[in-house]
Short mmCIF file of C-alpha atoms in Angstrom, two decimals:
data_model
loop_
_atom_site.label_atom_id
_atom_site.label_comp_id
_atom_site.label_asym_id
_atom_site.label_seq_id
_atom_site.Cartn_x
_atom_site.Cartn_y
_atom_site.Cartn_z
CA UNK A 90 92.20 106.01 45.17
CA UNK A 91 94.33 107.30 42.36
CA UNK A 92 96.66 110.37 42.24
CA UNK A 93 93.96 112.58 40.63
CA UNK A 94 91.50 112.00 43.48
CA UNK A 95 94.27 112.79 46.04
CA UNK A 96 95.11 116.11 44.27
CA UNK A 97 91.35 116.93 44.30
CA UNK A 98 91.08 116.25 48.08
CA UNK A 99 94.29 118.33 48.73
CA UNK A 100 95.91 115.47 50.73
CA UNK A 101 99.71 116.06 50.96
CA UNK A 102 101.75 113.25 49.41
CA UNK A 103 104.90 112.39 51.48
CA UNK A 104 107.55 110.41 49.87
CA UNK A 105 109.32 107.64 51.96
CA UNK A 106 112.65 108.76 50.63
CA UNK A 107 112.18 112.18 52.07
CA UNK A 108 110.95 110.91 55.44
CA UNK A 109 113.63 108.33 55.91
CA UNK A 110 116.66 110.02 54.40
CA UNK A 111 120.18 109.49 55.60
CA UNK A 112 121.75 112.02 57.97
CA UNK A 113 125.40 112.92 57.68
CA UNK A 114 126.96 113.52 61.01
CA UNK A 115 130.34 115.20 61.57
CA UNK A 116 133.21 112.99 62.41
CA UNK A 117 134.37 113.19 66.01
CA UNK A 118 137.72 114.96 66.55
CA UNK A 119 140.89 112.99 66.83
CA UNK A 120 143.18 113.41 69.75
CA UNK A 121 146.28 111.53 68.39
CA UNK A 122 148.47 114.55 68.76
CA UNK A 123 147.68 115.03 72.54
CA UNK A 124 150.67 114.19 74.77
CA UNK A 125 149.86 113.47 78.41
CA UNK A 126 152.35 114.42 81.12
CA UNK A 127 153.51 111.96 83.81
CA UNK A 128 151.25 113.57 86.52
CA UNK A 129 147.83 114.70 85.21
CA UNK A 130 146.94 116.72 88.32
CA UNK A 131 148.08 120.14 89.35
CA UNK A 132 150.98 119.72 91.95
CA UNK A 133 150.82 121.17 95.43
CA UNK A 134 152.39 124.66 95.67
CA UNK A 135 154.47 125.66 98.72
CA UNK A 136 153.05 128.51 100.76
CA UNK A 137 156.54 129.73 101.58
CA UNK A 138 159.63 129.46 99.27
CA UNK A 139 162.25 126.93 100.45
CA UNK A 140 165.46 128.73 101.29
CA UNK A 141 168.70 127.24 102.68
CA UNK A 142 168.91 127.11 106.42
CA UNK A 143 171.70 129.79 106.73
CA UNK A 144 169.89 132.31 104.60
CA UNK A 145 167.45 134.83 106.14
CA UNK A 146 164.27 135.38 104.12
CA UNK A 147 164.95 138.82 102.26
CA UNK A 148 162.42 141.58 102.08
CA UNK A 149 161.47 143.42 98.95
CA UNK A 150 159.89 146.63 97.71
CA UNK A 151 156.52 146.67 96.13
CA UNK A 152 158.02 146.86 92.64
CA UNK A 153 154.73 147.52 90.80
CA UNK A 154 156.40 147.15 87.47
CA UNK A 155 156.24 143.29 87.95
CA UNK A 156 152.41 143.66 87.36
CA UNK A 157 152.37 146.43 84.79
CA UNK A 158 152.33 146.10 81.02
CA UNK A 159 151.91 143.00 78.82
CA UNK A 160 153.40 139.51 79.44
CA UNK A 161 156.24 139.11 76.94
CA UNK A 162 156.97 135.37 77.32
CA UNK A 163 154.22 133.17 78.79
CA UNK A 164 151.39 134.51 76.61
CA UNK A 165 150.60 131.43 74.63
CA UNK A 166 149.23 127.87 75.16
CA UNK A 167 152.01 125.28 75.19
CA UNK A 168 149.57 122.37 74.55
CA UNK A 169 147.46 124.39 72.09
CA UNK A 170 144.14 123.54 73.96
CA UNK A 171 142.58 125.46 76.80
CA UNK A 172 143.60 127.55 79.80
CA UNK A 173 143.05 130.73 81.89
CA UNK A 174 144.52 133.95 80.83
CA UNK A 175 144.90 137.20 82.96
CA UNK A 176 143.31 140.26 81.41
CA UNK A 177 145.19 142.72 83.73
CA UNK A 178 147.99 142.69 86.20
CA UNK A 179 147.72 141.44 89.82
CA UNK A 180 149.01 139.25 92.56
CA UNK A 181 148.16 135.62 93.33
CA UNK A 182 148.24 134.40 96.95
CA UNK A 183 148.69 130.89 98.15
CA UNK A 184 144.94 130.56 98.85
CA UNK A 185 144.24 131.21 95.16
CA UNK A 186 146.70 128.48 94.19
CA UNK A 187 144.84 126.08 96.48
CA UNK A 188 141.38 127.15 95.09
CA UNK A 189 142.53 126.53 91.54
CA UNK A 190 144.17 123.12 92.42
CA UNK A 191 141.17 121.78 94.37
CA UNK A 192 138.57 123.04 91.85
CA UNK A 193 140.40 121.45 88.85
CA UNK A 194 141.02 118.30 90.81
CA UNK A 195 137.32 117.84 91.52
CA UNK A 196 135.91 118.88 88.13
CA UNK A 197 138.54 117.30 85.86
CA UNK A 198 138.20 113.77 84.47
CA UNK A 199 141.59 112.19 85.25
CA UNK A 200 141.17 109.39 82.66
CA UNK A 201 141.25 111.70 79.70
CA UNK A 202 142.34 115.15 80.90
CA UNK A 203 145.42 116.79 82.45
CA UNK A 204 146.37 120.17 83.98
CA UNK A 205 149.65 122.00 84.28
CA UNK A 206 150.79 125.23 86.02
CA UNK A 207 152.04 128.07 83.99
CA UNK A 208 153.12 130.36 86.83
CA UNK A 209 155.68 130.13 89.58
CA UNK A 210 154.90 129.47 93.25
CA UNK A 211 154.66 132.47 95.51
CA UNK A 212 158.01 134.14 95.76
CA UNK A 213 157.59 137.86 96.36
CA UNK A 214 157.40 138.74 100.06
CA UNK A 215 154.74 141.09 101.30
CA UNK A 216 155.52 142.79 104.66
CA UNK A 217 153.01 144.08 107.17
CA UNK A 218 153.08 145.72 110.52
CA UNK A 219 150.90 144.79 113.46
CA UNK A 220 147.65 146.69 114.08
CA UNK A 221 147.98 149.74 116.15
CA UNK A 222 151.73 150.30 115.71
CA UNK A 223 153.12 153.82 115.08
CA UNK A 224 154.89 154.90 111.98
CA UNK A 225 158.57 154.26 111.69
CA UNK A 226 160.72 151.54 113.25
CA UNK A 227 161.85 150.09 109.95
CA UNK A 228 160.18 147.72 107.47
CA UNK A 229 157.66 145.30 109.00
CA UNK A 230 157.97 141.58 109.14
CA UNK A 231 157.04 139.30 106.13
CA UNK A 232 153.33 138.51 106.31
CA UNK A 233 152.90 136.34 103.19
CA UNK A 234 154.23 135.68 99.71
CA UNK A 235 152.58 136.36 96.33
CA UNK A 236 153.16 135.69 92.62
CA UNK A 237 152.83 138.80 90.44
CA UNK A 238 151.41 138.34 86.94
CA UNK A 239 151.00 140.70 83.98
CA UNK A 240 148.18 141.16 81.47
CA UNK A 241 148.02 138.26 78.95
CA UNK A 242 149.80 135.75 81.23
CA UNK A 243 148.59 132.07 81.01
CA UNK A 244 148.00 130.92 84.62
CA UNK A 245 147.25 127.26 84.01
CA UNK A 246 146.44 124.97 81.13
CA UNK A 247 143.98 122.07 80.66
CA UNK A 248 144.20 119.58 77.83
CA UNK A 249 143.57 115.99 76.89
CA UNK A 250 140.75 114.25 75.05
CA UNK A 251 138.10 116.88 75.74
CA UNK A 252 136.27 119.89 74.17
CA UNK A 253 136.25 123.46 75.39
CA UNK A 254 132.64 123.20 76.32
CA UNK A 255 133.46 120.56 78.85
CA UNK A 256 136.06 122.68 80.79
CA UNK A 257 134.68 126.12 80.20
CA UNK A 258 132.22 126.15 83.04
CA UNK A 259 134.67 125.42 85.89
CA UNK A 260 137.44 127.50 84.20
CA UNK A 261 135.03 130.49 84.28
CA UNK A 262 134.26 129.74 87.94
CA UNK A 263 137.98 129.86 88.70
CA UNK A 264 138.49 133.05 86.77
CA UNK A 265 135.70 134.82 88.73
CA UNK A 266 137.37 134.02 92.03
CA UNK A 267 140.84 135.34 91.14
CA UNK A 268 141.82 138.81 92.53
CA UNK A 269 142.03 140.26 89.04
CA UNK A 270 140.15 140.02 85.78
CA UNK A 271 140.82 136.77 83.96
CA UNK A 272 138.99 134.62 81.45
CA UNK A 273 138.96 131.05 80.07
CA UNK A 274 140.53 130.89 76.60
CA UNK A 275 141.21 128.24 73.88
CA UNK A 276 143.78 128.17 71.17
CA UNK A 277 141.11 129.18 68.60
CA UNK A 278 140.11 132.20 70.77
CA UNK A 279 143.79 133.33 71.05
CA UNK A 280 144.30 132.97 67.29
CA UNK A 281 141.11 135.11 66.71
CA UNK A 282 142.17 137.69 69.18
CA UNK A 283 145.56 138.13 67.65
CA UNK A 284 144.18 138.29 64.09
CA UNK A 285 141.56 140.83 65.15
CA UNK A 286 144.13 143.02 66.80
CA UNK A 287 146.35 142.84 63.73
CA UNK A 288 143.52 143.63 61.40
CA UNK A 289 142.48 146.66 63.44
CA UNK A 290 145.93 147.96 63.47
CA UNK A 291 146.41 147.59 59.76
CA UNK A 292 142.99 148.86 58.63
CA UNK A 293 142.67 151.77 61.09
CA UNK A 294 141.51 154.85 59.17
CA UNK A 295 141.67 157.32 62.13
CA UNK A 296 145.07 158.95 62.21
CA UNK A 297 144.52 160.28 65.76
CA UNK A 298 145.27 157.17 67.68
CA UNK A 299 146.21 157.24 71.37
CA UNK A 300 149.86 156.75 70.49
CA UNK A 301 149.81 159.70 67.97
CA UNK A 302 148.05 161.97 70.53
CA UNK A 303 150.52 161.24 73.34
CA UNK A 304 153.64 161.43 71.22
CA UNK A 305 152.61 164.77 69.78
CA UNK A 306 151.40 166.09 73.08
CA UNK A 307 148.06 167.25 71.69
CA UNK A 308 146.13 169.36 74.04
CA UNK A 309 149.03 169.39 76.52
CA UNK A 310 148.05 165.78 77.57
CA UNK A 311 151.53 165.08 78.92
CA UNK A 312 150.93 167.35 81.86
CA UNK A 313 148.50 164.98 83.49
CA UNK A 314 149.54 161.51 82.02
CA UNK A 315 151.44 158.98 84.04
CA UNK A 316 154.83 157.62 82.98
CA UNK A 317 153.10 154.24 82.47
CA UNK A 318 150.84 155.92 79.88
CA UNK A 319 153.85 157.37 78.03
CA UNK A 320 155.30 153.88 77.76
CA UNK A 321 152.15 151.84 76.81
CA UNK A 322 149.98 154.70 75.48
CA UNK A 323 146.98 153.97 77.64
CA UNK A 324 146.62 150.38 76.68
CA UNK A 325 147.57 148.78 80.08
CA UNK A 326 146.68 150.29 83.43
#
C-alpha cells in the first residue's frame, strides 16, 4: 500500500523518530557543599537549667519584651537549607523540645540528614501559686522554665543530602504543634520573602502607610494605640 492510498484512507502516519525520541532529564542536585556535624541528631535538652550548688534559682518577671518585635540575630539559616521559623512571638516549654526532638529523630534519615537546634534550652522561670491560695504572700514558687522567641526566629534546622519535599511534611507537623504560629521554610523561600518585602517597600504608591499615619497622629490614633504599636507601627503584635 503506497502513501497515496494511506492519505485517501485517512490513516495517521506515525514516524518512529517521533515515537522513540530521546528524553532529556534534569541532572540530580549535588551536595558537595554540605558539611555534616559530628552528631546528626538533636541533642537532649535539660528541663531545668543547671546552676551551681550554692546558688538559689532566681525568679523573674514576665518581661514580655522578650517575645515582642522581630528577631534581630537568629533570623537566617546557617546551613542554607531547611528549618522551622516562628511567625510570631511565644514561649517554648520543655515538652515542646521533646516533641520536636522525638519527631525529627523518627522521621529523619540519619544516613544522609542532620538536625541542629537554633534556640537555647529553657532558662526563663515561670512562677505559679497553688490552687485555692489567697492573693498576697509574695511571689509564688517556680513551676517550670520556658524559652521565649520572637517573630522570625529560626527554631531548628535540617540539612544534608535531601530535598525540601522530603522534610516539609514532618516539619509542618511540628509547626502545627507549637504554641505559636510557625512554618517550615527553605533558603529559597526566605530569599523570596525578603525580596518581596523589599520590592513592596520600594514600589509602594500609597503614601498613607501605617508608619505615616501613626507618626502624624492622623485621626487621633495615638489615643488608643499601644506603646508597642508606636515602636513597630502595627507590624508585630
